[in-house]
Amino acid sequence: MKVLVPVKRVIDYNVKVRVKADGSGVETANVKMSMNPFDELAIEEAIRLKEAGRVEAIVAVSIGAPACRETLHTALAMGADRALLVTTEAELQPLDVAKVLKAVVAQEAPALVIMGKQAIDDDCNQTGQMLAALLGWGQGTFACSVALAEDSVTVTREIDGGNQTVRLKLPAVVTADLRLNEPRYIKLPNIMKAKQKPLRSLTVQELGIEVAARLKTLQVSEPPPRRSGVKVSSVAELVDKLRNEAKVL
Amino acid sequence: MSVLVIAEHDNTTLAGVSLSAITAAAQLGDEVQVLVAGHGCRAVAEAAARVQGVSLVRYSEAAHYARPTAEDLATLIADLAAEFTYVLAPASTFGKNFLPRVAAILDVAMISDLIRIEGPDRFVRPIYAGNAVATVQSTDPIKVVSVRATAFDAAPMGATAAPIEVLEAKPHSDLAEVLAEQLTQSERPELTAAEIIVAGGRGMGSAEGFRLLEAIADRLGAAIGASRAAVDAGYVPNDYQVGQTGKIVAPKLYIAVGISGAIQHLAGMQDSKVVVAINKDEAAPIFQVADYGLVADLFQALPELEAELNRVLAK
């Protein structure tokens, strides 16, 4: 069984993003970039399924600027078998990404696509569901556990009130939530080995996809700052302020 | 302009987040319809019909809608969507599950986490865990939008009831089956609906540590929340998590105890009206968003707080 894992290059989790002065977006020049943390969970899950003997091959795919190659190297160093880079300079929105991935699925024919539930840049939480819809496949979103069988996958999902377990017919799309697993640290020899693994590059045009952003970003701005508060010196003062100043008790 | 709102409910009660989505819908169009898909949930349809601004309730009843799959809901909604300019649902794990699927079937973009409407096709939404906000313009004929409930007041009950029209259910898809649900049982208010939230972080130290928060939550009629660190450490269940990828809350009062204040946590609570932080680390980022900060060891401060609340609230 083959698993496809899409991975996105995003501003690193620990970077405090800055809005550009002209309001056109956020500052990305000279900013540390990393693999979207939810996609790391997806790669890790695929590797664990392979280690458990349920999966033969893991293909990582990334879509975007040539620099996404770095993100694919991370995926290969973690344990993906080969990688596919689909390049474009155009702005990509979830629906376009889903269409590109659908074309990749047509070439690769995986039994399972595992991907992050959302990217921490646009926070959309859409692509996995959109891909499943375009493919006519079942979806298991916000997964905290994945059990793979011959022709089905059972996914436990984190939902607002607790957990929900669904069984999907294969092929299917699963999106990873925070507690699916803990991604492994990459060992140095694996970084060297990753360079020997196959990485194929092609363009969005070669896949026959026309990218057409439907949402136009008019402006990006800073959120209104919270006014700074005060320090209180005791619990009694805190309760007094909450009752008589803030009037919330 | 007509708007379809997909109601979130448990077959018994219309969820509060649905009322916020109806408020957003009323700002977008003059014709607001609500889809109630479920099983044996006539009471939910009747409740939706009484909400101010709702002109028609579409009621679809089937056994497979009791705990509907995204696959089944998306098919039903996508078919109905052609009649509307907007399709809205709460940006909860319910809405986030099926709404992108609907958008993809319709071949339109989706706008996630709407926090403000600036025009018929202009929407404001947070990005980068709320560290930036984007105004986007949609060029699609049908606009599919998930609504952040904390950004819109709940629609009130109206004087009259809108009609309820039965909508034929679609056949069940065999792509997915719901096998089970394990829901956290709690006597406390639901996190996204609570007026007061008492939240704990890694500083609570253990599941037992959270008992100190429970006593205070019970005294205040508050919900209990947690940071990712506390959930990952196994102190509390995952549905307690407040933050970028957990629940987004905006209560009247948010008391953060032993929470350092990572940006991913702040993203989930920074719209709270009043924020209190109790932390022994004076440099913790949580103090930068707190209206009232108390630098203290929580294991001393919490019993004191409980006693003080008992004293002043008993009067």
Coordinates of C-alpha atoms in Angstrom, one line a residue:
Chain A
M1 CA 0.0 0.0 0.0
K2 CA 1.2 3.5 -0.9
V3 CA 0.7 6.6 1.2
L4 CA 0.9 10.2 -0.2
V5 CA 1.8 12.9 2.3
P6 CA 1.5 16.5 1.2
V7 CA 3.8 18.9 3.1
K8 CA 3.7 22.7 3.2
R9 CA 6.6 25.1 3.8
V10 CA 5.5 27.8 6.3
I11 CA 7.0 30.4 8.6
D12 CA 8.5 28.5 11.5
Y13 CA 6.2 27.8 14.5
N14 CA 8.4 29.9 16.8
V15 CA 8.7 33.0 14.7
K16 CA 6.6 36.0 15.7
V17 CA 5.2 37.1 12.4
R18 CA 5.3 40.8 11.4
V19 CA 2.8 42.5 9.1
K20 CA 4.4 44.4 6.2
A21 CA 4.1 48.1 6.4
D22 CA 2.2 48.3 3.1
G23 CA -0.4 45.9 4.4
S24 CA 0.2 43.5 1.5
G25 CA 1.0 40.5 3.7
V26 CA 3.4 39.4 6.3
E27 CA 7.2 39.7 6.2
T28 CA 8.8 36.5 4.9
A29 CA 12.2 37.8 3.9
N30 CA 15.0 36.5 6.1
V31 CA 12.5 34.6 8.2
K32 CA 13.1 31.0 9.3
M33 CA 10.9 28.6 7.3
S34 CA 9.9 25.0 8.3
M35 CA 7.6 22.2 7.5
N36 CA 4.0 22.9 8.7
P37 CA 3.9 21.1 12.1
F38 CA 0.7 19.3 11.3
D39 CA 2.3 17.9 8.2
E40 CA 5.2 16.6 10.3
L41 CA 2.6 14.6 12.2
A42 CA 1.3 13.3 8.9
I43 CA 4.7 12.2 7.8
E44 CA 5.4 10.6 11.2
E45 CA 2.1 8.7 11.0
A46 CA 2.9 7.4 7.6
I47 CA 6.4 6.2 8.8
R48 CA 4.8 4.4 11.8
L49 CA 2.4 2.7 9.4
K50 CA 5.3 1.6 7.3
E51 CA 7.3 0.4 10.3
A52 CA 4.3 -1.6 11.4
G53 CA 4.3 -3.3 8.0
R54 CA 1.0 -1.9 6.8
V55 CA 2.5 0.5 4.2
E56 CA 5.2 -0.2 1.5
A57 CA 5.9 3.3 0.2
I58 CA 5.6 6.9 1.4
V59 CA 5.6 9.6 -1.2
A60 CA 5.9 13.2 0.0
V61 CA 4.7 16.1 -2.2
S62 CA 5.1 19.8 -1.8
I63 CA 3.7 22.5 -4.0
G64 CA 5.0 26.0 -4.5
A65 CA 8.3 27.8 -4.9
P66 CA 11.5 25.9 -5.6
A67 CA 12.5 26.4 -1.9
C68 CA 9.9 23.8 -1.0
R69 CA 12.6 21.4 -1.9
E70 CA 14.0 21.9 1.7
T71 CA 10.7 20.9 3.1
L72 CA 10.8 17.7 1.0
H73 CA 14.3 17.0 2.2
T74 CA 13.0 17.1 5.8
A75 CA 10.3 14.7 4.9
L76 CA 12.8 12.3 3.2
A77 CA 15.2 12.6 6.2
M78 CA 12.3 11.7 8.5
G79 CA 11.6 8.6 6.5
A80 CA 9.6 9.2 3.3
D81 CA 10.9 7.1 0.4
R82 CA 10.7 9.6 -2.4
A83 CA 9.5 13.1 -3.0
L84 CA 7.6 15.1 -5.6
L85 CA 8.0 18.9 -6.0
V86 CA 5.3 20.7 -8.0
T87 CA 6.5 24.2 -8.7
T88 CA 4.6 27.4 -9.3
E89 CA 5.2 31.0 -8.5
A90 CA 1.5 31.7 -8.4
E91 CA -0.3 32.3 -5.1
L92 CA -1.9 29.0 -4.1
Q93 CA -5.2 28.8 -2.2
P94 CA -6.6 25.6 -0.7
L95 CA -8.9 24.8 -3.7
D96 CA -6.0 25.1 -6.1
V97 CA -3.8 22.9 -3.9
A98 CA -6.5 20.3 -3.7
K99 CA -6.7 20.3 -7.5
V100 CA -3.0 19.9 -7.9
L101 CA -3.0 17.1 -5.3
K102 CA -5.9 15.4 -7.2
A103 CA -3.7 15.4 -10.3
V104 CA -0.8 13.9 -8.3
V105 CA -3.1 11.3 -6.8
A106 CA -4.1 10.3 -10.4
Q107 CA -0.4 9.7 -11.2
E108 CA 0.6 8.0 -7.9
A109 CA -2.6 6.1 -7.1
P110 CA -2.0 6.0 -3.3
A111 CA -4.5 4.1 -1.1
L112 CA -4.3 6.8 1.6
V113 CA -3.4 10.5 1.7
I114 CA -2.4 11.8 5.2
M115 CA -1.9 15.5 5.6
G116 CA -2.0 18.2 8.3
K117 CA -5.4 19.4 9.3
Q118 CA -4.4 23.0 8.7
A119 CA -1.4 25.1 7.9
I120 CA -0.3 27.5 10.5
D121 CA 0.1 30.4 8.1
D122 CA -3.4 30.8 6.6
D123 CA -5.1 28.7 9.2
C124 CA -7.7 27.6 6.6
N125 CA -8.3 24.0 7.6
Q126 CA -9.7 23.2 4.2
T127 CA -7.4 21.4 1.8
G128 CA -7.8 17.8 3.0
Q129 CA -11.6 18.0 2.9
M130 CA -11.5 19.6 -0.5
L131 CA -9.2 16.9 -1.9
A132 CA -11.5 14.2 -0.5
A133 CA -14.5 15.9 -2.2
L134 CA -12.7 16.3 -5.6
L135 CA -11.6 12.6 -5.5
G136 CA -15.0 11.4 -4.2
W137 CA -13.2 9.8 -1.3
G138 CA -14.1 9.5 2.4
Q139 CA -12.4 11.8 4.9
G140 CA -11.2 11.4 8.4
T141 CA -10.4 14.9 9.7
F142 CA -8.6 16.0 12.9
A143 CA -7.2 12.5 13.5
C144 CA -5.7 11.5 16.9
S145 CA -5.5 7.8 16.0
V146 CA -5.4 5.9 12.7
A147 CA -5.8 2.1 12.3
L148 CA -5.2 0.8 8.8
A149 CA -6.8 -2.4 7.5
E150 CA -6.9 -4.1 4.1
D151 CA -9.7 -2.1 2.6
S152 CA -10.6 0.4 5.3
V153 CA -9.1 2.9 7.8
T154 CA -10.5 3.6 11.2
V155 CA -9.9 7.1 12.4
T156 CA -10.5 8.6 15.8
R157 CA -11.2 12.3 15.4
E158 CA -10.9 15.1 17.9
I159 CA -14.3 16.9 17.9
D160 CA -15.6 19.8 20.1
G161 CA -17.3 17.5 22.7
G162 CA -14.7 14.7 22.8
N163 CA -13.8 12.1 20.2
Q164 CA -15.6 10.5 17.3
T165 CA -14.5 7.3 15.6
V166 CA -15.2 6.8 11.9
R167 CA -14.4 4.0 9.5
L168 CA -13.6 5.0 5.9
K169 CA -13.4 2.9 2.8
L170 CA -10.0 3.1 1.1
P171 CA -8.8 5.1 -0.7
A172 CA -9.4 7.9 1.8
V173 CA -8.0 11.2 3.1
V174 CA -6.9 11.6 6.7
T175 CA -6.0 14.9 8.3
A176 CA -3.7 14.9 11.3
D177 CA -4.4 16.7 14.6
L178 CA -1.9 17.6 17.3
R179 CA -2.1 14.4 19.3
L180 CA -1.8 11.9 16.5
N181 CA 1.8 11.2 17.5
E182 CA 5.1 12.8 18.4
P183 CA 7.3 13.4 15.3
R184 CA 10.8 11.9 15.6
Y185 CA 14.0 14.0 15.7
I186 CA 16.0 13.7 12.5
K187 CA 19.3 12.0 12.9
L188 CA 22.3 13.4 11.1
P189 CA 23.0 10.3 9.0
N190 CA 19.4 10.4 7.8
I191 CA 19.9 13.9 6.5
M192 CA 22.8 12.6 4.4
K193 CA 20.8 9.6 3.2
A194 CA 17.9 11.8 2.3
K195 CA 20.0 13.5 -0.4
Q196 CA 20.3 10.1 -2.2
K197 CA 16.6 9.6 -2.2
P198 CA 14.7 10.4 -5.4
L199 CA 13.1 13.8 -5.7
R200 CA 11.2 14.5 -8.9
S201 CA 10.3 18.0 -9.9
L202 CA 7.5 19.2 -12.3
T203 CA 5.4 22.2 -12.8
V204 CA 1.8 22.9 -12.1
Q205 CA 1.3 23.4 -15.9
E206 CA 2.7 20.0 -16.6
L207 CA 0.0 18.6 -14.4
G208 CA -2.5 20.4 -16.5
I209 CA -3.8 22.6 -13.7
E210 CA -4.8 26.2 -14.1
V211 CA -4.2 28.0 -10.9
A212 CA -6.8 30.7 -10.3
A213 CA -6.9 32.3 -6.9
R214 CA -10.6 33.0 -6.1
L215 CA -10.0 35.1 -3.0
K216 CA -8.2 38.4 -3.5
T217 CA -6.3 39.6 -0.4
L218 CA -7.1 43.3 -0.1
Q219 CA -5.3 44.0 3.1
V220 CA -3.3 42.4 5.9
S221 CA -3.1 44.3 9.1
E222 CA -2.1 43.9 12.7
P223 CA -4.9 42.9 15.1
P224 CA -5.9 45.7 17.5
P225 CA -3.6 45.4 20.5
R226 CA -4.9 44.7 24.0
R227 CA -4.5 47.6 26.3
S228 CA -1.8 46.7 28.8
G229 CA -3.1 45.8 32.2
V230 CA -1.9 46.2 35.8
K231 CA -0.2 43.9 38.3
V232 CA -2.0 43.3 41.5
S233 CA -0.1 42.4 44.7
S234 CA -2.5 40.0 46.3
V235 CA -5.5 37.7 45.8
A236 CA -7.7 40.0 47.8
E237 CA -6.7 43.0 45.5
L238 CA -7.4 40.8 42.5
V239 CA -10.9 39.9 43.6
D240 CA -11.6 43.5 44.6
K241 CA -10.6 44.8 41.2
L242 CA -12.7 42.1 39.4
R243 CA -15.7 43.0 41.4
N244 CA -15.5 46.8 41.7
E245 CA -13.4 47.9 38.7
A246 CA -14.0 45.3 36.0
K247 CA -17.4 44.4 37.4
V248 CA -17.2 40.8 36.2
L249 CA -17.9 39.0 39.4
Chain B
M1 CA -29.4 38.2 -1.2
S2 CA -30.2 34.8 0.3
V3 CA -28.2 33.0 3.0
L4 CA -28.3 29.4 4.0
V5 CA -27.1 28.7 7.6
I6 CA -26.2 25.1 8.5
A7 CA -27.4 24.5 12.0
E8 CA -25.2 22.7 14.5
H9 CA -27.2 20.7 17.1
D10 CA -27.3 17.4 19.0
N11 CA -30.9 16.5 17.8
T12 CA -32.3 18.0 20.9
T13 CA -30.9 21.5 21.2
L14 CA -29.8 24.2 18.7
A15 CA -26.1 25.0 19.6
G16 CA -25.4 28.6 20.6
V17 CA -22.7 28.8 17.8
S18 CA -25.6 28.5 15.3
L19 CA -27.2 31.6 16.7
S20 CA -24.0 33.6 16.0
A21 CA -23.9 32.3 12.5
I22 CA -27.5 33.5 12.0
T23 CA -26.4 36.9 13.2
A24 CA -23.6 37.0 10.6
A25 CA -26.1 35.7 8.0
A26 CA -28.5 38.6 8.8
Q27 CA -25.7 41.1 8.1
L28 CA -25.2 39.5 4.6
G29 CA -28.7 39.0 3.3
D30 CA -32.3 39.8 3.8
E31 CA -33.4 36.2 3.3
V32 CA -32.0 33.8 5.9
Q33 CA -32.8 30.1 5.8
V34 CA -31.6 27.5 8.2
L35 CA -30.9 23.9 7.3
V36 CA -31.6 21.5 10.2
A37 CA -30.4 18.0 9.2
G38 CA -30.7 15.3 11.9
H39 CA -32.7 12.5 13.2
G40 CA -35.8 13.0 15.4
C41 CA -34.9 16.6 15.8
R42 CA -38.2 18.4 15.0
A43 CA -37.6 20.4 18.3
V44 CA -34.4 21.8 16.9
A45 CA -36.2 22.9 13.7
E46 CA -38.9 24.5 15.7
A47 CA -36.3 26.4 17.8
A48 CA -34.5 27.5 14.7
A49 CA -37.8 28.8 13.2
R50 CA -38.2 31.1 16.2
V51 CA -34.9 32.8 15.9
Q52 CA -35.1 36.4 14.8
G53 CA -34.3 37.0 11.2
V54 CA -34.9 33.4 10.0
S55 CA -37.5 33.3 7.2
L56 CA -37.6 29.6 6.5
V57 CA -36.3 26.4 8.1
R58 CA -35.4 23.5 5.8
Y59 CA -35.8 20.3 7.8
S60 CA -34.2 17.1 6.6
E61 CA -34.7 14.0 8.7
A62 CA -33.0 10.6 8.3
A63 CA -31.4 7.9 10.5
H64 CA -28.0 8.6 8.9
Y65 CA -28.3 12.2 9.9
A66 CA -28.3 11.4 13.6
R67 CA -24.5 11.8 13.7
P68 CA -24.0 12.8 10.1
T69 CA -20.8 12.2 8.2
A70 CA -19.2 15.1 6.3
E71 CA -19.8 13.0 3.1
D72 CA -23.5 12.9 3.7
L73 CA -23.9 16.5 4.8
A74 CA -21.9 17.9 1.9
T75 CA -24.0 16.1 -0.7
L76 CA -27.2 17.4 0.9
I77 CA -25.9 21.0 1.2
A78 CA -24.2 21.3 -2.1
D79 CA -27.4 20.3 -3.8
L80 CA -29.3 23.0 -1.9
A81 CA -26.6 25.7 -2.3
A82 CA -27.5 26.7 -5.8
E83 CA -30.5 28.6 -4.5
F84 CA -28.3 30.8 -2.3
T85 CA -25.6 33.5 -2.5
Y86 CA -24.0 32.5 0.8
V87 CA -23.7 29.2 2.7
L88 CA -22.6 29.7 6.4
A89 CA -21.8 27.3 9.2
P90 CA -20.2 27.8 12.6
A91 CA -16.3 27.5 12.5
S92 CA -16.5 24.6 15.0
T93 CA -15.2 21.1 14.4
F94 CA -18.7 20.4 13.1
G95 CA -18.6 23.2 10.4
K96 CA -14.9 22.8 9.6
N97 CA -15.5 19.1 8.7
F98 CA -18.0 19.4 6.0
L99 CA -17.9 23.0 4.8
P100 CA -14.7 22.8 2.7
R101 CA -16.1 19.6 1.1
V102 CA -19.2 21.6 0.1
A103 CA -17.0 24.4 -1.4
A104 CA -15.0 21.9 -3.4
I105 CA -18.1 20.3 -4.8
L106 CA -19.4 23.7 -5.8
D107 CA -15.9 24.6 -7.2
V108 CA -15.7 27.8 -5.0
A109 CA -13.2 29.0 -2.5
M110 CA -14.1 28.9 1.2
I111 CA -13.6 31.7 3.7
S112 CA -12.6 30.2 7.1
D113 CA -13.2 31.9 10.5
L114 CA -15.1 35.0 9.5
I115 CA -14.7 37.7 12.2
R116 CA -16.1 40.7 10.4
I117 CA -18.1 41.5 7.3
E118 CA -17.0 44.6 5.3
G119 CA -19.2 44.3 2.3
P120 CA -21.2 41.8 0.3
D121 CA -18.0 40.1 -1.0
R122 CA -15.5 41.4 1.6
F123 CA -14.6 39.4 4.6
V124 CA -12.2 39.7 7.5
R125 CA -10.5 36.7 8.9
P126 CA -7.5 36.0 11.2
I127 CA -4.4 34.4 9.9
Y128 CA -1.1 33.3 11.6
A129 CA -2.8 32.3 14.8
G130 CA -4.5 35.7 15.0
N131 CA -1.2 37.6 14.7
A132 CA -2.5 39.2 11.6
V133 CA -6.0 39.8 10.1
A134 CA -6.7 39.6 6.4
T135 CA -9.4 41.3 4.4
V136 CA -10.3 39.1 1.4
Q137 CA -12.6 39.6 -1.5
S138 CA -14.5 36.7 -3.0
T139 CA -15.2 36.5 -6.7
D140 CA -17.3 33.3 -6.5
P141 CA -21.0 33.2 -7.2
I142 CA -21.6 31.3 -4.0
K143 CA -19.7 32.3 -0.9
V144 CA -19.0 29.5 1.5
V145 CA -18.1 30.9 4.9
S146 CA -17.4 29.5 8.4
V147 CA -18.2 31.9 11.1
R148 CA -16.2 32.4 14.3
A149 CA -19.0 32.4 16.9
T150 CA -17.1 34.7 19.3
A151 CA -17.1 37.5 16.8
F152 CA -20.9 37.7 16.4
D153 CA -23.6 38.0 19.1
A154 CA -26.2 35.2 19.4
A155 CA -29.3 36.0 17.4
P156 CA -32.3 36.6 19.8
M157 CA -35.6 34.8 19.6
G158 CA -38.1 36.6 17.5
A159 CA -41.8 37.3 18.0
T160 CA -43.0 34.9 15.3
A161 CA -42.1 31.5 14.0
A162 CA -40.9 31.0 10.5
P163 CA -42.4 28.1 8.5
I164 CA -40.6 24.7 8.4
E165 CA -40.3 23.0 5.0
V166 CA -39.3 19.4 4.8
L167 CA -36.3 18.7 2.6
E168 CA -35.9 15.2 1.3
A169 CA -32.8 13.4 2.7
K170 CA -30.1 12.1 0.3
P171 CA -29.1 8.5 0.4
H172 CA -26.3 7.5 2.8
S173 CA -22.9 7.3 1.3
D174 CA -20.9 4.2 2.1
L175 CA -17.6 6.1 2.0
A176 CA -17.7 6.7 5.8
E177 CA -19.5 5.3 8.8
V178 CA -19.6 6.8 12.3
L179 CA -18.8 4.0 14.7
A180 CA -18.8 5.7 18.0
E181 CA -18.6 8.9 19.9
Q182 CA -16.9 9.4 23.3
L183 CA -18.2 12.7 24.6
T184 CA -16.8 14.3 27.8
Q185 CA -19.5 14.4 30.4
S186 CA -19.5 17.6 32.4
E187 CA -21.9 19.5 34.6
R188 CA -20.1 22.7 33.8
P189 CA -21.0 25.1 31.0
E190 CA -19.6 24.4 27.6
L191 CA -16.3 26.2 26.9
T192 CA -17.4 28.2 23.9
A193 CA -20.6 29.3 25.7
A194 CA -19.3 30.1 29.2
E195 CA -19.3 33.6 30.6
I196 CA -16.3 32.8 32.8
I197 CA -13.4 30.4 32.0
V198 CA -10.8 29.2 34.4
A199 CA -7.9 27.7 32.4
G200 CA -4.8 25.9 33.5
G201 CA -1.4 25.2 31.9
R202 CA 1.6 23.1 32.4
G203 CA 2.1 24.9 35.7
M204 CA -0.8 23.0 37.2
G205 CA 1.7 20.1 37.4
S206 CA -0.8 17.2 37.3
A207 CA -4.4 16.1 36.8
E208 CA -4.7 16.6 40.6
G209 CA -3.5 20.2 40.2
F210 CA -6.6 20.9 38.1
R211 CA -8.8 20.0 41.1
L212 CA -7.8 23.4 42.5
L213 CA -9.2 25.0 39.4
E214 CA -12.4 22.9 39.6
A215 CA -13.2 24.3 43.0
I216 CA -12.9 27.8 41.7
A217 CA -14.8 27.0 38.5
D218 CA -17.7 25.6 40.5
R219 CA -17.8 28.6 42.7
L220 CA -18.0 30.9 39.7
G221 CA -20.2 28.7 37.4
A222 CA -17.2 28.7 35.0
A223 CA -16.0 26.3 32.4
I224 CA -12.5 24.8 32.6
G225 CA -10.0 25.4 29.8
A226 CA -6.4 24.3 29.2
S227 CA -3.3 25.1 27.2
R228 CA -2.0 22.6 24.7
A229 CA 0.9 21.8 27.2
A230 CA -1.6 20.7 29.8
V231 CA -3.6 18.6 27.4
D232 CA -0.4 17.0 25.9
A233 CA 0.7 16.2 29.5
G234 CA -2.5 14.3 30.0
Y235 CA -3.9 16.5 32.8
V236 CA -7.2 17.1 31.0
P237 CA -9.0 15.8 27.9
N238 CA -8.3 17.3 24.5
D239 CA -11.6 19.1 24.2
Y240 CA -10.5 21.4 27.0
Q241 CA -7.8 23.0 24.7
V242 CA -8.1 26.7 24.0
G243 CA -5.9 28.0 21.2
Q244 CA -5.1 28.3 17.5
T245 CA -6.1 24.7 16.9
G246 CA -8.3 24.1 19.8
K247 CA -11.3 26.2 20.8
I248 CA -11.6 29.9 20.3
V249 CA -13.3 31.5 23.3
A250 CA -14.2 35.1 24.2
P251 CA -15.8 35.0 27.7
K252 CA -16.5 37.9 30.0
L253 CA -13.7 36.8 32.2
Y254 CA -10.8 34.5 31.4
I255 CA -8.5 33.4 34.3
A256 CA -5.3 31.9 33.0
V257 CA -3.4 30.0 35.7
G258 CA 0.1 28.5 35.2
I259 CA -0.2 29.3 31.5
S260 CA 2.9 30.9 30.0
G261 CA 1.1 32.4 27.0
A262 CA 2.4 30.9 23.8
I263 CA 1.1 32.7 20.8
Q264 CA -0.9 29.6 19.8
H265 CA -2.8 29.8 23.1
L266 CA -3.3 33.6 23.0
A267 CA -4.9 33.1 19.6
G268 CA -7.7 31.2 21.3
M269 CA -8.5 33.7 24.1
Q270 CA -7.3 37.1 23.3
D271 CA -10.8 38.4 22.5
S272 CA -11.9 37.7 26.1
K273 CA -13.3 40.9 27.8
V274 CA -11.2 40.7 30.9
V275 CA -8.1 38.5 31.3
V276 CA -6.5 37.5 34.6
A277 CA -3.1 35.8 34.7
I278 CA -1.7 34.0 37.7
N279 CA 1.9 32.8 37.1
K280 CA 5.0 32.7 39.2
D281 CA 7.2 33.7 36.2
E282 CA 7.0 37.5 36.0
A283 CA 8.3 37.4 32.5
A284 CA 5.6 35.1 31.2
P285 CA 4.1 36.5 27.9
I286 CA 0.6 35.9 29.3
F287 CA 1.0 39.0 31.4
Q288 CA 1.2 41.1 28.2
V289 CA -2.4 40.4 27.4
A290 CA -3.7 40.3 31.0
D291 CA -5.8 43.1 32.4
Y292 CA -4.9 41.9 35.9
G293 CA -1.7 40.0 36.6
L294 CA -0.8 38.3 39.8
V295 CA 2.8 37.0 40.1
A296 CA 2.4 34.2 42.6
D297 CA 2.8 30.5 43.1
L298 CA -0.5 29.1 42.0
F299 CA -0.6 26.4 44.7
Q300 CA -0.8 29.2 47.2
A301 CA -2.8 31.6 45.2
L302 CA -5.6 29.2 44.2
P303 CA -6.7 28.1 47.7
E304 CA -6.5 31.8 48.7
L305 CA -8.6 32.7 45.7
E306 CA -11.2 30.1 46.6
A307 CA -11.4 31.3 50.1
E308 CA -11.7 34.9 49.0
L309 CA -14.4 34.1 46.5
N310 CA -16.3 32.2 49.2
R311 CA -16.0 35.2 51.5
V312 CA -17.1 38.0 49.1
L313 CA -19.6 36.1 47.0
A314 CA -21.4 34.7 50.0
K315 CA -22.4 38.2 51.1

